[in-house]
Coordinates of C-alpha atoms (C1' of nucleotides) in Angstrom, one line a residue:
Chain A
X188 CA -43.6 62.8 -32.1
X189 CA -40.8 64.5 -33.5
X190 CA -39.0 64.8 -30.1
X191 CA -38.7 69.2 -31.3
X192 CA -40.5 69.8 -28.2
X193 CA -39.3 73.6 -26.1
X194 CA -40.9 72.6 -23.4
X195 CA -40.7 72.7 -19.4
X196 CA -38.0 69.9 -20.2
X197 CA -39.0 67.7 -18.3
X198 CA -42.7 66.8 -17.2
X199 CA -41.9 65.2 -13.9
X200 CA -43.5 61.8 -13.3
X201 CA -42.5 61.8 -9.1
X202 CA -41.5 63.8 -6.0
X203 CA -37.5 64.1 -5.7
X204 CA -37.5 63.4 -0.8
X205 CA -34.4 65.2 0.2
X206 CA -33.4 63.3 4.0
X207 CA -30.5 65.8 5.6
X208 CA -30.0 67.4 8.4
X209 CA -28.5 70.6 7.0
X210 CA -31.0 73.4 6.8
X211 CA -28.4 75.2 4.2
X212 CA -28.7 72.0 1.8
X213 CA -32.1 71.3 1.9
X214 CA -32.5 74.4 0.9
X215 CA -30.0 74.6 -1.6
X216 CA -30.7 71.2 -2.5
X217 CA -35.1 72.4 -3.2
X218 CA -33.9 75.1 -5.0
X219 CA -31.6 73.3 -7.2
X220 CA -34.9 70.8 -8.3
X221 CA -36.8 73.5 -8.8
X222 CA -35.1 75.6 -11.2
X223 CA -35.3 72.5 -12.8
X224 CA -39.3 71.6 -12.8
X225 CA -38.1 68.4 -10.9
X226 CA -41.1 68.9 -8.1
X227 CA -39.0 67.7 -5.0
X228 CA -39.7 67.7 -0.7
X229 CA -37.1 68.2 1.9
X230 CA -37.4 65.8 5.1
X231 CA -34.6 67.2 8.0
X232 CA -34.3 63.5 9.2
X233 CA -34.8 60.0 8.7
X234 CA -37.0 60.2 11.6
X235 CA -39.8 62.2 9.5
X236 CA -39.4 60.4 6.2
X237 CA -40.0 57.3 7.4
X238 CA -43.1 58.4 9.4
X239 CA -44.8 59.8 6.5
X240 CA -43.5 57.3 4.7
X241 CA -46.7 56.0 2.0
X242 CA -46.9 52.8 -0.1
X243 CA -48.4 55.0 -2.5
X244 CA -45.4 57.1 -3.0
X245 CA -43.3 57.9 -5.9
X246 CA -40.5 59.6 -7.1
X247 CA -37.1 58.7 -5.6
X248 CA -34.9 59.3 -2.6
X249 CA -32.1 61.9 -1.9
X250 CA -29.5 60.5 1.4
X251 CA -27.2 61.9 3.0
X252 CA -25.4 59.8 4.8
X253 CA -23.8 61.4 7.9
X254 CA -27.1 62.9 9.7
X255 CA -27.7 62.8 13.3
X256 CA -30.0 60.7 15.2
X257 CA -30.7 58.2 11.9
X258 CA -28.0 57.6 8.9
X259 CA -29.3 57.7 5.8
X260 CA -27.9 53.7 5.5
X261 CA -29.9 53.2 8.9
X262 CA -33.0 55.0 7.0
X263 CA -32.2 52.8 4.1
X264 CA -32.8 49.8 5.9
X265 CA -35.7 50.5 7.1
X266 CA -37.8 51.4 4.1
X267 CA -36.1 48.3 2.2
X268 CA -37.7 46.0 5.1
X269 CA -40.9 48.2 4.4
X270 CA -40.8 47.0 1.0
X271 CA -40.2 50.9 0.2
X272 CA -39.2 50.4 -4.0
X273 CA -38.0 53.5 -4.1
X274 CA -34.9 54.3 -6.4
X275 CA -32.6 56.1 -3.5
X276 CA -29.4 57.7 -4.3
X277 CA -26.8 58.7 -1.4
X278 CA -24.7 62.1 -0.8
X279 CA -21.9 61.8 0.9
X280 CA -19.4 64.9 2.3
X281 CA -16.9 61.8 3.5
X282 CA -15.4 59.1 0.4
X283 CA -16.1 55.6 2.3
X284 CA -15.9 52.0 0.5
X285 CA -17.2 49.9 2.1
X286 CA -20.4 52.2 2.9
X287 CA -20.6 52.3 -1.1
X288 CA -20.5 49.5 -2.4
X289 CA -23.3 47.0 0.7
X290 CA -25.6 50.7 -0.5
X291 CA -25.0 50.0 -3.9
X292 CA -25.4 46.0 -3.2
X293 CA -28.3 46.0 -1.2
X294 CA -29.9 48.2 -4.2
X295 CA -28.7 51.6 -4.3
X296 CA -29.3 53.6 -7.3
X297 CA -25.9 55.6 -6.2
X298 CA -24.1 57.0 -4.7
X299 CA -22.1 60.3 -4.7
X300 CA -19.9 62.3 -3.4
X301 CA -20.1 66.1 -2.6
X302 CA -19.6 68.5 -3.7
X303 CA -21.0 66.8 -7.5
X304 CA -21.6 68.4 -10.5
X305 CA -26.1 69.9 -10.2
X306 CA -26.5 68.5 -13.7
X307 CA -25.2 65.3 -12.8
X308 CA -26.9 65.8 -9.8
X309 CA -30.0 65.9 -11.4
X310 CA -29.7 64.1 -14.4
X311 CA -28.9 61.2 -12.2
X312 CA -32.4 62.3 -9.8
X313 CA -35.1 62.7 -13.7
X314 CA -33.3 58.7 -14.4
X315 CA -34.4 57.4 -10.7
X316 CA -37.4 59.2 -11.1
X317 CA -38.1 57.3 -14.5
X318 CA -36.7 53.9 -13.6
X319 CA -39.8 54.2 -10.6
X320 CA -42.9 56.1 -12.6
X321 CA -41.6 52.3 -14.8
X322 CA -41.0 50.1 -12.4
X323 CA -44.6 51.6 -11.3
X324 CA -46.7 50.6 -14.3
X325 CA -45.3 47.2 -13.3
X326 CA -45.9 46.5 -10.2
X327 CA -49.9 47.8 -11.3
X328 CA -50.0 45.2 -13.9
X329 CA -48.9 43.3 -11.6
X330 CA -51.5 44.6 -8.9
X331 CA -53.8 43.2 -11.2
X332 CA -53.4 40.5 -12.1
X333 CA -53.5 39.2 -8.1
X334 CA -56.3 40.6 -8.2
X335 CA -57.4 38.6 -10.8
X336 CA -55.5 35.5 -9.0
X337 CA -57.6 35.9 -5.7
X338 CA -60.8 35.6 -7.9
X339 CA -60.7 32.3 -8.2
X340 CA -61.8 28.7 -6.5
X341 CA -59.4 27.2 -5.4
X342 CA -60.2 24.4 -8.0
X343 CA -60.2 26.9 -10.7
X344 CA -56.8 28.4 -9.7
X345 CA -55.6 23.8 -9.7
X346 CA -57.0 23.6 -13.5
X347 CA -55.4 26.6 -14.3
X348 CA -52.0 25.7 -13.2
X349 CA -52.8 22.3 -15.2
X350 CA -53.9 24.3 -18.4
X351 CA -51.4 26.3 -18.1
X352 CA -48.8 23.4 -18.0
X353 CA -49.5 22.6 -20.7
X354 CA -51.6 19.7 -20.3
X355 CA -55.6 18.4 -22.3
X356 CA -58.2 18.0 -20.4
X357 CA -58.2 14.5 -20.3
X358 CA -55.6 13.7 -18.4
X359 CA -55.9 17.0 -16.0
X360 CA -59.6 15.1 -15.1
X361 CA -56.9 12.1 -14.6
X362 CA -54.6 13.7 -12.9
X363 CA -58.1 16.3 -10.6
X364 CA -59.7 12.7 -10.3
X365 CA -62.9 14.1 -12.1
X366 CA -65.0 13.8 -15.3
X367 CA -63.7 16.4 -18.1
X368 CA -66.9 18.0 -18.6
X369 CA -65.8 19.2 -14.8
X370 CA -62.6 21.1 -15.7
X371 CA -64.1 22.1 -19.0
X372 CA -66.8 23.9 -16.7
X373 CA -63.5 25.5 -15.1
X374 CA -61.4 25.9 -17.2
X375 CA -64.2 28.5 -18.9
X376 CA -64.9 30.7 -15.7
X377 CA -61.4 30.8 -15.5
X378 CA -60.2 32.7 -18.5
X379 CA -63.4 34.2 -18.1
X380 CA -62.0 35.5 -15.3
X381 CA -58.5 35.9 -15.8
X382 CA -60.3 38.1 -19.2
X383 CA -58.4 35.8 -22.3
X384 CA -59.9 34.3 -24.6
X385 CA -57.1 31.0 -24.9
X386 CA -54.7 28.6 -23.2
X387 CA -51.8 30.2 -24.3
X388 CA -52.4 34.0 -23.4
X389 CA -53.2 32.2 -20.1
X390 CA -50.5 30.7 -20.8
X391 CA -47.8 34.4 -21.5
X392 CA -50.0 35.8 -18.1
X393 CA -48.7 33.4 -15.8
X394 CA -45.6 32.7 -17.0
X395 CA -43.7 37.0 -17.4
X396 CA -45.2 38.3 -14.2
X397 CA -44.5 35.8 -11.1
Chain B
X1 CA -28.9 12.9 -2.0
X2 CA -29.7 13.7 1.2
X3 CA -26.9 16.0 1.8
X4 CA -24.3 13.8 4.4
X5 CA -21.1 14.1 2.4
X6 CA -17.9 15.3 4.1
X7 CA -15.9 15.2 0.9
X8 CA -13.6 18.1 0.1
X9 CA -16.3 20.4 0.7
X10 CA -17.1 22.9 -2.1
X11 CA -16.8 21.0 -5.6
X12 CA -16.0 23.8 -7.4
X13 CA -17.9 24.2 -10.5
X14 CA -15.0 27.2 -12.5
X15 CA -11.4 28.5 -11.7
X16 CA -11.1 32.0 -10.0
X17 CA -8.8 33.7 -12.1
X18 CA -6.6 36.5 -10.1
X19 CA -5.0 39.2 -12.0
X20 CA -2.8 41.0 -9.9
X21 CA 0.8 42.3 -10.7
X22 CA 1.6 41.3 -7.5
X23 CA 3.7 38.2 -7.9
X24 CA 3.4 37.6 -3.8
X25 CA 0.4 38.5 -3.6
X26 CA -0.4 36.1 -6.7
X27 CA 1.5 33.7 -4.3
X28 CA -0.5 34.3 -2.1
X29 CA -4.6 34.5 -3.8
X30 CA -2.8 31.2 -4.7
X31 CA -1.9 29.0 -1.9
X32 CA -5.3 30.7 0.0
X33 CA -8.2 29.5 -2.6
X34 CA -6.3 26.2 -3.6
X35 CA -5.8 25.6 0.9
X36 CA -9.5 25.7 0.1
X37 CA -9.8 23.6 -3.1
X38 CA -10.4 26.0 -5.0
X39 CA -9.4 26.4 -8.4
X40 CA -7.4 30.1 -9.0
X41 CA -5.3 30.3 -12.0
X42 CA -3.1 33.5 -11.9
X43 CA -2.3 36.1 -14.3
X44 CA 0.3 38.8 -13.6
X45 CA -1.0 41.3 -16.1
X46 CA -4.0 42.8 -17.7
X47 CA -3.4 41.7 -21.0
X48 CA -2.2 38.4 -20.2
X49 CA -4.9 38.2 -18.8
X50 CA -7.1 40.1 -21.9
X51 CA -4.7 36.8 -24.6
X52 CA -6.1 34.2 -22.9
X53 CA -10.0 34.8 -22.7
X54 CA -12.0 33.9 -24.0
X55 CA -15.8 33.2 -23.9
X56 CA -15.6 29.6 -23.0
X57 CA -14.2 30.2 -19.7
X58 CA -15.9 29.5 -16.9
X59 CA -15.6 30.2 -12.9
X60 CA -15.2 34.7 -12.2
X61 CA -12.4 37.2 -11.7
X62 CA -10.6 38.2 -8.8
X63 CA -8.9 41.8 -10.3
X64 CA -6.4 44.1 -9.0
X65 CA -7.6 47.5 -9.4
X66 CA -3.6 49.3 -10.2
X67 CA -1.9 47.9 -12.0
X68 CA 1.4 48.7 -14.2
X69 CA -0.5 48.3 -17.3
X70 CA -3.9 48.0 -18.3
X71 CA -5.8 48.8 -14.8
X72 CA -8.4 46.5 -13.3
X73 CA -11.4 48.9 -14.1
X74 CA -9.7 49.0 -18.4
X75 CA -9.9 45.9 -17.6
X76 CA -13.1 45.7 -16.9
X77 CA -14.2 47.9 -19.6
X78 CA -12.2 45.6 -22.1
X79 CA -13.9 42.6 -21.3
X80 CA -18.0 43.9 -20.9
X81 CA -17.1 45.3 -24.3
X82 CA -16.2 41.3 -25.3
X83 CA -20.0 39.6 -24.0
X84 CA -17.6 38.7 -21.2
X85 CA -20.6 37.8 -17.9
X86 CA -17.9 36.4 -15.7
X87 CA -18.8 37.8 -12.0
X88 CA -15.4 39.9 -11.3
X89 CA -14.2 41.3 -7.4
X90 CA -12.5 43.7 -7.6
X91 CA -9.0 44.4 -5.0
X92 CA -7.8 47.2 -3.7
X93 CA -5.5 48.7 -1.1
X94 CA -6.7 52.2 -1.5
X95 CA -9.8 53.7 -1.1
X96 CA -11.4 55.1 -4.2
X97 CA -15.3 55.9 -4.2
X98 CA -15.9 56.9 -7.2
X99 CA -14.3 53.8 -8.7
X100 CA -16.6 51.5 -6.9
X101 CA -19.2 53.1 -7.7
X102 CA -18.6 53.0 -11.3
X103 CA -17.7 49.2 -11.1
X104 CA -20.5 48.2 -9.5
X105 CA -22.9 50.3 -11.3
X106 CA -21.1 48.5 -14.5
X107 CA -22.4 44.9 -13.2
X108 CA -19.2 44.3 -11.0
X109 CA -20.0 41.0 -8.4
X110 CA -18.0 43.2 -5.7
X111 CA -14.9 46.0 -4.4
X112 CA -13.6 44.7 -1.3
X113 CA -10.1 46.5 0.2
X114 CA -6.8 45.3 1.3
X115 CA -6.6 43.9 3.5
X116 CA -9.5 41.9 4.0
X117 CA -10.5 39.0 5.3
X118 CA -9.3 35.9 4.0
X119 CA -13.4 34.0 4.8
X120 CA -15.0 36.7 3.7
X121 CA -12.7 36.9 0.2
X122 CA -13.9 33.0 -0.2
X123 CA -16.8 33.1 0.5
X124 CA -17.6 35.7 -1.9
X125 CA -15.3 34.3 -4.6
X126 CA -17.7 30.9 -4.0
X127 CA -20.6 32.7 -4.1
X128 CA -19.1 34.2 -7.3
X129 CA -18.5 31.2 -8.8
X130 CA -22.3 29.1 -7.7
X131 CA -24.2 32.8 -9.7
X132 CA -22.0 32.3 -12.8
X133 CA -23.1 28.6 -13.1
X134 CA -26.5 29.2 -12.8
X135 CA -25.4 31.9 -15.2
X136 CA -23.8 29.8 -17.7
X137 CA -26.3 27.0 -17.1
X138 CA -28.9 29.4 -18.6
X139 CA -27.4 30.8 -21.3
X140 CA -27.5 27.1 -21.8
X141 CA -30.5 26.8 -21.9
X142 CA -31.1 29.4 -23.9
X143 CA -28.3 28.6 -26.8
X144 CA -30.1 25.8 -27.9
X145 CA -33.2 27.4 -28.3
X146 CA -32.0 29.8 -29.5
X147 CA -30.6 26.7 -32.7
X148 CA -33.8 25.8 -32.6
X149 CA -35.3 29.0 -34.2
X150 CA -32.7 28.9 -36.6
X151 CA -33.8 25.7 -37.8
X152 CA -37.0 27.3 -38.8
X153 CA -38.6 28.1 -42.4
X154 CA -39.1 32.1 -43.1
X155 CA -43.0 30.3 -42.5
X156 CA -43.3 28.7 -40.2
X157 CA -41.6 31.5 -38.1
X158 CA -44.7 33.9 -39.1
X159 CA -47.0 30.7 -38.2
X160 CA -44.7 30.6 -34.5
X161 CA -44.8 33.8 -33.6
X162 CA -49.2 34.3 -34.7
X163 CA -49.8 30.6 -32.9
X164 CA -47.9 32.3 -29.5
X165 CA -50.4 35.2 -29.6
X166 CA -52.7 33.1 -28.8
X167 CA -54.9 33.4 -32.5
X168 CA -56.9 30.1 -33.8
X169 CA -55.5 28.4 -37.3
X170 CA -58.1 30.3 -39.6
X171 CA -57.2 33.0 -38.6
X172 CA -53.4 32.7 -39.0
X173 CA -54.4 31.8 -42.4
X174 CA -56.9 34.5 -43.1
X175 CA -53.6 37.0 -41.6
X176 CA -50.8 35.2 -44.0
X177 CA -53.0 35.3 -47.1
X178 CA -52.5 31.1 -46.6
X179 CA -55.5 27.8 -46.6
X180 CA -55.8 26.3 -42.9
X181 CA -54.1 23.3 -44.3
X182 CA -51.0 24.5 -44.6
X183 CA -51.4 26.7 -41.8
X184 CA -51.7 23.7 -39.8
X185 CA -48.3 21.7 -41.6
X186 CA -46.0 24.8 -40.3
X187 CA -47.7 24.6 -37.5
X188 CA -47.3 21.0 -37.0
X189 CA -42.9 20.8 -37.9
X190 CA -42.8 24.2 -35.6
X191 CA -43.9 21.5 -32.7
X192 CA -41.9 19.1 -34.1
X193 CA -38.6 21.2 -33.9
X194 CA -39.4 23.4 -31.4
X195 CA -39.5 20.4 -29.1
X196 CA -42.9 20.2 -27.7
X197 CA -46.0 19.3 -27.7
X198 CA -48.6 22.1 -27.6
X199 CA -49.5 25.5 -28.4
X200 CA -49.5 26.0 -24.7
X201 CA -45.6 24.9 -24.3
X202 CA -44.2 27.0 -27.4
X203 CA -46.0 29.8 -25.9
X204 CA -43.7 29.1 -22.0
X205 CA -40.6 29.0 -24.4
X206 CA -40.6 32.3 -26.2
X207 CA -41.9 34.3 -23.9
X208 CA -39.7 32.9 -20.5
X209 CA -36.6 33.2 -22.8
X210 CA -36.2 35.7 -24.8
Chain C
dC99 C1' -31.4 15.9 -65.6
dG100 C1' -32.7 13.5 -60.8
dG101 C1' -33.9 14.5 -55.1
dG102 C1' -33.7 16.9 -51.5
dC103 C1' -36.1 21.2 -49.4
dT104 C1' -40.2 24.6 -49.1
dA105 C1' -44.7 26.4 -49.9
dT106 C1' -48.5 25.3 -50.4
dT107 C1' -53.6 22.8 -50.7
dG108 C1' -57.6 19.0 -50.6
dT109 C1' -59.7 14.8 -48.3
dG110 C1' -61.6 12.5 -44.8
dG111 C1' -61.6 11.3 -40.7
dA112 C1' -60.6 10.5 -34.9
dA113 C1' -59.7 13.0 -31.0
dA114 C1' -60.0 17.2 -28.4
dT115 C1' -61.6 22.1 -27.3
dC116 C1' -66.2 24.8 -26.1
dC117 C1' -70.4 25.6 -25.5
dG118 C1' -75.6 26.2 -24.0
dC119 C1' -79.1 23.5 -20.9
dA120 C1' -80.4 20.3 -17.0
dT121 C1' -79.2 18.7 -12.6
dC122 C1' -77.8 17.6 -7.5
dG123 C1' -75.6 18.1 -3.1
dG124 C1' -73.4 21.0 0.6
dG125 C1' -72.1 25.6 2.7
dA126 C1' -72.5 30.2 4.3
dG127 C1' -75.3 33.9 4.9
dA128 C1' -80.3 36.7 4.5
Chain D
dT273 C1' -86.3 28.5 5.4
dC274 C1' -84.6 29.8 0.6
dT275 C1' -81.6 31.6 -2.3
dC276 C1' -76.7 31.9 -3.8
dC277 C1' -72.8 29.9 -5.3
dC278 C1' -70.0 26.7 -5.8
dG279 C1' -68.1 21.8 -7.3
dA280 C1' -69.8 17.9 -10.1
dT281 C1' -71.7 15.3 -14.2
dG282 C1' -73.8 14.1 -18.5
dC283 C1' -76.2 15.3 -23.5
dG284 C1' -76.0 16.9 -27.5
dG285 C1' -73.6 19.6 -31.2
dA286 C1' -70.9 23.7 -33.5
dT287 C1' -66.0 24.1 -33.8
dT288 C1' -61.0 22.8 -33.7
dT289 C1' -56.8 20.4 -33.7
dC290 C1' -54.1 16.2 -34.4
dC291 C1' -53.1 13.9 -38.7
dA292 C1' -52.0 10.1 -42.8
dC293 C1' -52.4 10.3 -47.4
dA294 C1' -51.5 12.7 -51.6
dA295 C1' -50.7 16.2 -54.7
dT296 C1' -48.4 20.1 -57.0
dA297 C1' -44.7 23.9 -58.1
dG298 C1' -40.5 26.6 -57.1
dC299 C1' -36.3 26.4 -56.4
dC300 C1' -31.0 25.2 -55.4
dC301 C1' -27.8 21.5 -55.5
dG302 C1' -25.5 17.1 -57.3

DNA sequence: CGGGCTATTGTGGAAATCCGCATCGGGAGA
DNA sequence: TCTCCCGATGCGGATTTCCACAATAGCCCG
């Protein structure tokens, strides 16, 4: 844990997906990343990547702006529409301020002009991969939370909300027009299903995530 | 409350600070915003604005890139270094992708090229003002929270942390090596000072903010 | 030196929570 | 039809929380 490792530099948690219609550039980028132990995969068009895209894909996207067929920004929009959260780095040969601003405001991670420094590019990609891995871990936590929430009954959910709102059982019983004993039962079920022991833990789960 | 008001369009919660070394542009922008009922103030240089800057300033900043003396990006950096959270919109005559990317990645709200559409510019400024007002409200809440936290004793803070962690009084007493009764007293003090009635409310306060 | 604040602990009772045991009615599925 | 799950409810006891009253001790300030 002292950071003295001299192993193959970075253990990359995902793949950088290169989308460019110029084969020479694809090959050159593939070579660059492979030489730095970063897993890379190239696609010859936006359509090709879009067809292959699946929400489980981990990594990041290196995207050319001007391409035959679907352009980089068009692919970006299409991916966003499908809920894709992969970090995107744009690569472009011809500076275009409005395009750069639009891309970054939509959430692109970077917008670099070719030719750009290999080291800078690799660094940015590694950053993007780390960002995706981190985000993926967070999302996984939220998914298990959502799965647990899904097992709750209607009533249990209602009771849970009031419990998390800090209300006492007697108040909850009154609000819902049921007996205190029933509230206690639902409350206990909620605790069990959500895997917590106290109302405070439950509140923390729900306040930090949704 | 039904939104039928036909009053002077938008009630602006802050001032747009125009920073530009060209007097003609300053006057033109001042006229534009005043004609739209947006409070505006102009500064002839980055240094002038920086001298006048105070954390309590509310509103947003409209910033020219190329200026004599301090440039737009330099002023932006100086403001960030002082913890300024005002939304910044850059205005530039000469497209420069790296500058735009750098500005947006540092948190600028927009980067527009002159000449730009008056309506679009005013819309973005109003957005920025609203964003600042919202952010300011959030920060105010956190400030009162911090103020309350500051009134807590060392011991009270320790007890609070364990309470928020979901532990029972007896466990807390054991952890701190004190009697349960003492824990109860501290706990009650914490509730009173933090203005809450239950542990759940306290947990929500602390989980959603820090 | 007295007063105020902090930390500590005790007693004892009221209120609330936690739980096991038992019952009842209704709807979904084997 | 019989069973399983959900919602609702009651009883009673163990545990915990909430509080008022009371007291001791150290520390800092005027």
